[in-house]
Short mmCIF file of C-alpha atoms in Angstrom, two decimals:
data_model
loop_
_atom_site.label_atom_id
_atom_site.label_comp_id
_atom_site.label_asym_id
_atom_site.label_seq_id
_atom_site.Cartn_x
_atom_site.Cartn_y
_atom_site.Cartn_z
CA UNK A 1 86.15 99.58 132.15
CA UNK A 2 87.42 101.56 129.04
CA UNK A 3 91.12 101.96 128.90
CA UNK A 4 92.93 105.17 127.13
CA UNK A 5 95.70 102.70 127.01
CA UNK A 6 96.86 100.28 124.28
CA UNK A 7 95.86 96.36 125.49
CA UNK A 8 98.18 93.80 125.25
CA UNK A 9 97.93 90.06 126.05
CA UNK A 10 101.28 88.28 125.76
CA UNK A 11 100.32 84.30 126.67
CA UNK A 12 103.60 82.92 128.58
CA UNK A 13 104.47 86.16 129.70
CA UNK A 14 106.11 84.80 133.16
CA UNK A 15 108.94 83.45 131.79
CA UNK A 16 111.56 83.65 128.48
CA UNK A 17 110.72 85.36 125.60
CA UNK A 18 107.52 86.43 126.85
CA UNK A 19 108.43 87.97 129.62
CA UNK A 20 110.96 89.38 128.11
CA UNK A 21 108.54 91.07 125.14
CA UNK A 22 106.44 92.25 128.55
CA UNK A 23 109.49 94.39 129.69
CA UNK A 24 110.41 95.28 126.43
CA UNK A 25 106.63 96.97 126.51
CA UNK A 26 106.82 98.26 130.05
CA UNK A 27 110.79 99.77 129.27
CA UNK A 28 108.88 102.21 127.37
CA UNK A 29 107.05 105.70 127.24
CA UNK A 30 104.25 104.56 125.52
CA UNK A 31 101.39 103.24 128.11
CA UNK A 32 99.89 99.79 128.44
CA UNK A 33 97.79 97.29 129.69
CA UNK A 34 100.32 94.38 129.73
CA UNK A 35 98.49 90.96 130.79
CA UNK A 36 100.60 88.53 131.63
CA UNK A 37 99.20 85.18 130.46
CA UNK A 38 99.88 82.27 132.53
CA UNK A 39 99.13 78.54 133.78
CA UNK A 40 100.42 79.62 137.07
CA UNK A 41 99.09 82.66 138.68
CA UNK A 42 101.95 83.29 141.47
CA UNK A 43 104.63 82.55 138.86
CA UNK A 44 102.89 85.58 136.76
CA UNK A 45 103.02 87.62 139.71
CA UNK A 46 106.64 86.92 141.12
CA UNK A 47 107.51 87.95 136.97
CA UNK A 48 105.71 91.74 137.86
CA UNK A 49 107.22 91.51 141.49
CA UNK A 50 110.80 91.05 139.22
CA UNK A 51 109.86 93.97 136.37
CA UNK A 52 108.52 96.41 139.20
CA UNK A 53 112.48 96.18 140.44
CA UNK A 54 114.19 95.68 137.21
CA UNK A 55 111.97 99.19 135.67
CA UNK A 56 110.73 101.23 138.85
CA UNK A 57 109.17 103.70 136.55
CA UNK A 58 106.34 103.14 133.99
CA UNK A 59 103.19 104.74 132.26
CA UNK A 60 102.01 100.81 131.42
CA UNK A 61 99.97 98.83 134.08
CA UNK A 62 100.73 95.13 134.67
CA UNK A 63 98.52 92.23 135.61
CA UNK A 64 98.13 88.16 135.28
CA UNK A 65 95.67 85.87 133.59
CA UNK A 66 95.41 82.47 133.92
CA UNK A 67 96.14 81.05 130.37
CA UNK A 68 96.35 77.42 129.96
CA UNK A 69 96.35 76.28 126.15
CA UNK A 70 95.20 72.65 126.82
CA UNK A 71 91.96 73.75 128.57
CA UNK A 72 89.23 75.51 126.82
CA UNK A 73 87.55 76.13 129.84
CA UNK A 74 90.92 78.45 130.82
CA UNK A 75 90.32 80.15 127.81
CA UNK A 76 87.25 81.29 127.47
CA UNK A 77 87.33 82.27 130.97
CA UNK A 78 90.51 84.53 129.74
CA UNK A 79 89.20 86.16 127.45
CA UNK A 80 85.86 86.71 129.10
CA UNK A 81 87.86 88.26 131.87
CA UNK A 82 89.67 90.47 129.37
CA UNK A 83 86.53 91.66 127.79
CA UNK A 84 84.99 92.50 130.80
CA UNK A 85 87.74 94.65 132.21
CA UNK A 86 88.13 96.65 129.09
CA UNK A 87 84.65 96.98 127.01
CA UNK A 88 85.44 94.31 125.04
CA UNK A 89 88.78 95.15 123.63
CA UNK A 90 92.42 94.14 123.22
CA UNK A 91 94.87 95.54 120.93
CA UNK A 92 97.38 92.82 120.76
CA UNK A 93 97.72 88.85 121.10
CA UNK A 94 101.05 87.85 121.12
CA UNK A 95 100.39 84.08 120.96
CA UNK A 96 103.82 83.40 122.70
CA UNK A 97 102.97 79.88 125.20
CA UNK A 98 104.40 77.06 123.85
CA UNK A 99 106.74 74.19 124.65
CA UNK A 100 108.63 71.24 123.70
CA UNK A 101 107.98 67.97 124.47
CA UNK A 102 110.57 65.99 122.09
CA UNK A 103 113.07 65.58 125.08
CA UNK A 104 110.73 63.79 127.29
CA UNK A 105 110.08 60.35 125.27
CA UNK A 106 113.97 59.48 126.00
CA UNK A 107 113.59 60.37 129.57
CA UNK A 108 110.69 58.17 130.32
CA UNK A 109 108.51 60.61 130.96
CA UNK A 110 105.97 60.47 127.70
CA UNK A 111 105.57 58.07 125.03
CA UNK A 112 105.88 59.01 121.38
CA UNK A 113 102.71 60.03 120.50
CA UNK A 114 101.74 61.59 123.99
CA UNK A 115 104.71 63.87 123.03
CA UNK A 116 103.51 64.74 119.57
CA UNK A 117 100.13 65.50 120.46
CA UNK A 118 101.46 67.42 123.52
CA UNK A 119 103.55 69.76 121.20
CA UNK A 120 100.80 69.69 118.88
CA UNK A 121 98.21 70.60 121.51
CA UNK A 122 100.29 73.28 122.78
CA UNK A 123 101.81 75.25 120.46
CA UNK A 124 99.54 74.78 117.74
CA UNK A 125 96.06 74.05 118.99
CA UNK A 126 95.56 75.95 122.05
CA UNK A 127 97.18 79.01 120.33
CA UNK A 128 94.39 78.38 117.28
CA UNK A 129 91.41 78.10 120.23
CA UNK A 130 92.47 80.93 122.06
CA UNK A 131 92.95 83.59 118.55
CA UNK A 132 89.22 82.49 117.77
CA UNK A 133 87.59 83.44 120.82
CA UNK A 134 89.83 86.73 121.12
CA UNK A 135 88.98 88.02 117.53
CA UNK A 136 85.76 89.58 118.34
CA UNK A 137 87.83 91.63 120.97
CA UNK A 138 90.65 92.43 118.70
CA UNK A 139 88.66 93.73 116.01
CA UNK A 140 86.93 96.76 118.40
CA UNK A 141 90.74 97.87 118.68
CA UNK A 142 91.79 100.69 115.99
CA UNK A 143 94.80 99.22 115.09
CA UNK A 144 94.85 94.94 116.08
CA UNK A 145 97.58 93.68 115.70
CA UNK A 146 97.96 89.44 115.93
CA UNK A 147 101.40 87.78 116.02
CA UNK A 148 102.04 83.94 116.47
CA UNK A 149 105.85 83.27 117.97
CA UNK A 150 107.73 80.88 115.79
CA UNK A 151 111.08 79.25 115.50
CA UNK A 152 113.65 79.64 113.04
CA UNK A 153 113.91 75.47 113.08
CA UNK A 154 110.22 75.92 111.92
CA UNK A 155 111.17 76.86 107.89
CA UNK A 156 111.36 73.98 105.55
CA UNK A 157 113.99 75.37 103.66
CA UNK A 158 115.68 75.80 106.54
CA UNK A 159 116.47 71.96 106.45
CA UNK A 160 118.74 72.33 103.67
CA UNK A 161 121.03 74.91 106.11
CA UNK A 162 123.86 73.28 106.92
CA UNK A 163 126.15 76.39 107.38
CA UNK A 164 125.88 77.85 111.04
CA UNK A 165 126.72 75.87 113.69
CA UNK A 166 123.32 75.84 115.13
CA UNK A 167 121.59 74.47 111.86
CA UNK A 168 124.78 72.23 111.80
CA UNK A 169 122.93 70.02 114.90
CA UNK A 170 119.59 70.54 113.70
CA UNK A 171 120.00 69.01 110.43
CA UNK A 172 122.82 66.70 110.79
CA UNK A 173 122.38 62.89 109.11
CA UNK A 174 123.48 60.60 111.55
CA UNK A 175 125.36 57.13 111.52
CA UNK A 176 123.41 54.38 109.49
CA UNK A 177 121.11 51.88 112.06
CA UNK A 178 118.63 52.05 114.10
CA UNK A 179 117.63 53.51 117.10
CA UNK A 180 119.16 56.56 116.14
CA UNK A 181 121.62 58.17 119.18
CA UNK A 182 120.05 61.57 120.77
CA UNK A 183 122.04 64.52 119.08
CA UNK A 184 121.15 67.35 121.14
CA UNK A 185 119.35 70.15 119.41
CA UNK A 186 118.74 67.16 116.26
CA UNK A 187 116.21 65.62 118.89
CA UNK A 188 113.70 68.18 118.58
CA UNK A 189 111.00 67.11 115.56
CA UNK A 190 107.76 67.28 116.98
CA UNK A 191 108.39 71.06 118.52
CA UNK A 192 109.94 71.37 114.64
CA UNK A 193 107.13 70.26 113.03
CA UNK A 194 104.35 72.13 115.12
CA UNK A 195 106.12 75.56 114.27
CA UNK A 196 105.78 74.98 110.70
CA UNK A 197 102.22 73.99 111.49
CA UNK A 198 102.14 77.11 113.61
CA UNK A 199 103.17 79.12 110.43
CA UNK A 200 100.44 78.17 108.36
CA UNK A 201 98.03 79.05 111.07
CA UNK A 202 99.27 82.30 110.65
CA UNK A 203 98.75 82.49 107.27
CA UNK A 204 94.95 81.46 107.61
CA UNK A 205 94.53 84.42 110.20
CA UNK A 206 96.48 86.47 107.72
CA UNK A 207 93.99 85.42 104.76
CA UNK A 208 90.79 85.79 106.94
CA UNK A 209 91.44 88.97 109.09
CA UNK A 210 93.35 90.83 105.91
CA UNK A 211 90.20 92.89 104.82
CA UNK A 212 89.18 93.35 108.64
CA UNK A 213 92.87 95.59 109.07
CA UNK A 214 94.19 93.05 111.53
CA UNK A 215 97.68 93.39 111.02
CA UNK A 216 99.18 89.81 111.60
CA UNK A 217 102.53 88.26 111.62
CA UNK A 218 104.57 85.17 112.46
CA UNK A 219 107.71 86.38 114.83
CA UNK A 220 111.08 84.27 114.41
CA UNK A 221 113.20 86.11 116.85
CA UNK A 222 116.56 83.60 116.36
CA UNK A 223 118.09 81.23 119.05
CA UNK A 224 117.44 82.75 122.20
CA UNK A 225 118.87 81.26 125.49
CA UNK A 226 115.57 80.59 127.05
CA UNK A 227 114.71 77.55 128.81
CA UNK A 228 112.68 76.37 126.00
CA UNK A 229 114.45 72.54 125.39
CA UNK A 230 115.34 72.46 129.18
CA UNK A 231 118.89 73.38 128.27
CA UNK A 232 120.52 75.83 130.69
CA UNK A 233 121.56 79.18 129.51
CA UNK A 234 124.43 79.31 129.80
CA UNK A 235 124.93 76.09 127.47
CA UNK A 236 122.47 77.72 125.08
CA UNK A 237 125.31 80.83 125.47
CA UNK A 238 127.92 78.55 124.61
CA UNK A 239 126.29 77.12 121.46
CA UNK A 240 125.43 80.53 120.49
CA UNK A 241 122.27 81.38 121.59
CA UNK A 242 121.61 85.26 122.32
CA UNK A 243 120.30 87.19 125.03
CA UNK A 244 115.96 86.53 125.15
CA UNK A 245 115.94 90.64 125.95
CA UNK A 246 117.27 91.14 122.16
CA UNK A 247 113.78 88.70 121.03
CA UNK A 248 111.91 90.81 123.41
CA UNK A 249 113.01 94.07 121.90
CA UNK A 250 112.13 92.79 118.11
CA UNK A 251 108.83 91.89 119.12
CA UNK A 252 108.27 95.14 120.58
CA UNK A 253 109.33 96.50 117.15
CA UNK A 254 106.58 94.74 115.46
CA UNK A 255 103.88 95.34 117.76
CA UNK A 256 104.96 98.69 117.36
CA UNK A 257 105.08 99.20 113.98
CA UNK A 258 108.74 99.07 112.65
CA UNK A 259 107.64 95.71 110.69
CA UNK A 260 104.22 96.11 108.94
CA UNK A 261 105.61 96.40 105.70
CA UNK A 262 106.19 92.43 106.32
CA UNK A 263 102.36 91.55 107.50
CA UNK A 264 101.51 87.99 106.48
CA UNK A 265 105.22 86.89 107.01
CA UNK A 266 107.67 85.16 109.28
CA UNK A 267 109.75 87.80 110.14
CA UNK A 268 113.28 87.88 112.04
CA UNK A 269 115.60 90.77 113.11
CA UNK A 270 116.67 92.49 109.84
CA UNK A 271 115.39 89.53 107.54
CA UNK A 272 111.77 87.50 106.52
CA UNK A 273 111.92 84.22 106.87
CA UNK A 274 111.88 81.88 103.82
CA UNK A 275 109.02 78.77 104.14
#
């Protein structure tokens, strides 16, 4: 069916900063089609069970799709299922699923390279799969707009920060030998590495898509307390992570508008991100 209403597909939308962007959406007086992509169906719906209390009144429409980035099959039956409800169009792909992996080859849990392909597969991959078979869709909409969700750890210059606390961990050298002691947030260089990865991806969707008027960014919203690195929140709190409803609001702000001065960027609340 055709829908008077803008179409928006935010992958990892049950959870974090996705669901976060979803409410952000829903919170306000313009009306959408907000798709909830996720691996797990009854996780997508408890998260519109949760915003249909937190917001009782909306113009926008919520619903789930099964988005898994490691299977193809999941999603090209996504985006079928997207272009079939709405004539073949969506608006916006926020490319939001991800994870990190990093943590788990100390635990036991993966070995070294089943970790980095993991992170790889996930946050780089999948997101690249899924943005090809969605273009077609994207460019029926009258004003597409694409953005990839990155991570302020993801800028090489950023490795030469060594002034806020939180770049402090990242980047600090430790003690001489070998094998090198986990150091918290310092522990994290395959979901580091993918992020950059995931940057230039953007940049090749940027390059291709420019003359088509896709509108597409990479969105850095700072250290939000998610549980991204299977930290709790409030320990992300305490090492100064902020609320995931102020990342949800910026990436509102880009989808609508308030940043496409910056198209082809990373962009972060009140700053673009250096490489």
């Amino acid at each position: 069916m055709a829908s008077d209403k803008k179409i928006v597909l935010v992958t990892g939308g049950n959870t974090g900063l996705g669901y976060e962007t979803v409410k952000a959406l829903y919170q306000t007086d313009t009306p959408y089609e907000l798709i909830i992509g996720c691996r797990t169906i009854s996780k997508g719906e408890t998260a519109i069970a949760t915003l249909r209390t937190e917001v009782p009144q909306s113009p926008s429409s919520l619903s789930t799709l099964h988005v898994d980035l490691e299977s193809d099959a999941s999603l090209e039956n996504a985006v079928e299922s997207i272009a079939s409800r709405f004539a073949g169009r969506l608006d916006v792909l926020v490319n939001n699923g991800g994870g990190t992996f990093d943590q788990h080859v100390p635990a036991g849990n993966l070995s070294l390279r089943e970790a980095w392909n993991k992170s790889w597969e996930t946050n780089v991959t999948g997101t690249h799969v899924l943005t090809t078979l969605a273009v077609p869709l994207l460019l029926k909409s009258a004003d597409p707009r694409l953005l990839f969700i990155t991570s302020g750890t993801s800028a090489l210059k950023g490795t030469e920060d060594n002034v806020t606390p939180a770049m402090q961990r990242l980047n600090f050298n430790p003690e001489p030998g070998w094998p090198k002691k986990e150091l918290g947030l310092s522990s994290y260089p395959a979901y580091r590495a993918a992020k950059t990865g995931l940057n230039m991806v953007m940049r090749e969707w940027n390059r291709l898509l420019m003359r088509d008027g896709v509108k597409v960014w990479a969105v850095s919203p700072g250290f939000l307390a998610t549980g991204l690195t299977g930290v709790g929140r409030g320990e992300m709190l305490l090492k100064g992570a902020r609320d995931p409803a102020t990342g949800g609001q910026f990436v509102k702000d880009v989808i609508q508008g308030k940043r496409d001065e910056d198209v082809g960027l990373v962009v972060g609340p009140g700053r673009v991100q250096p490489w």
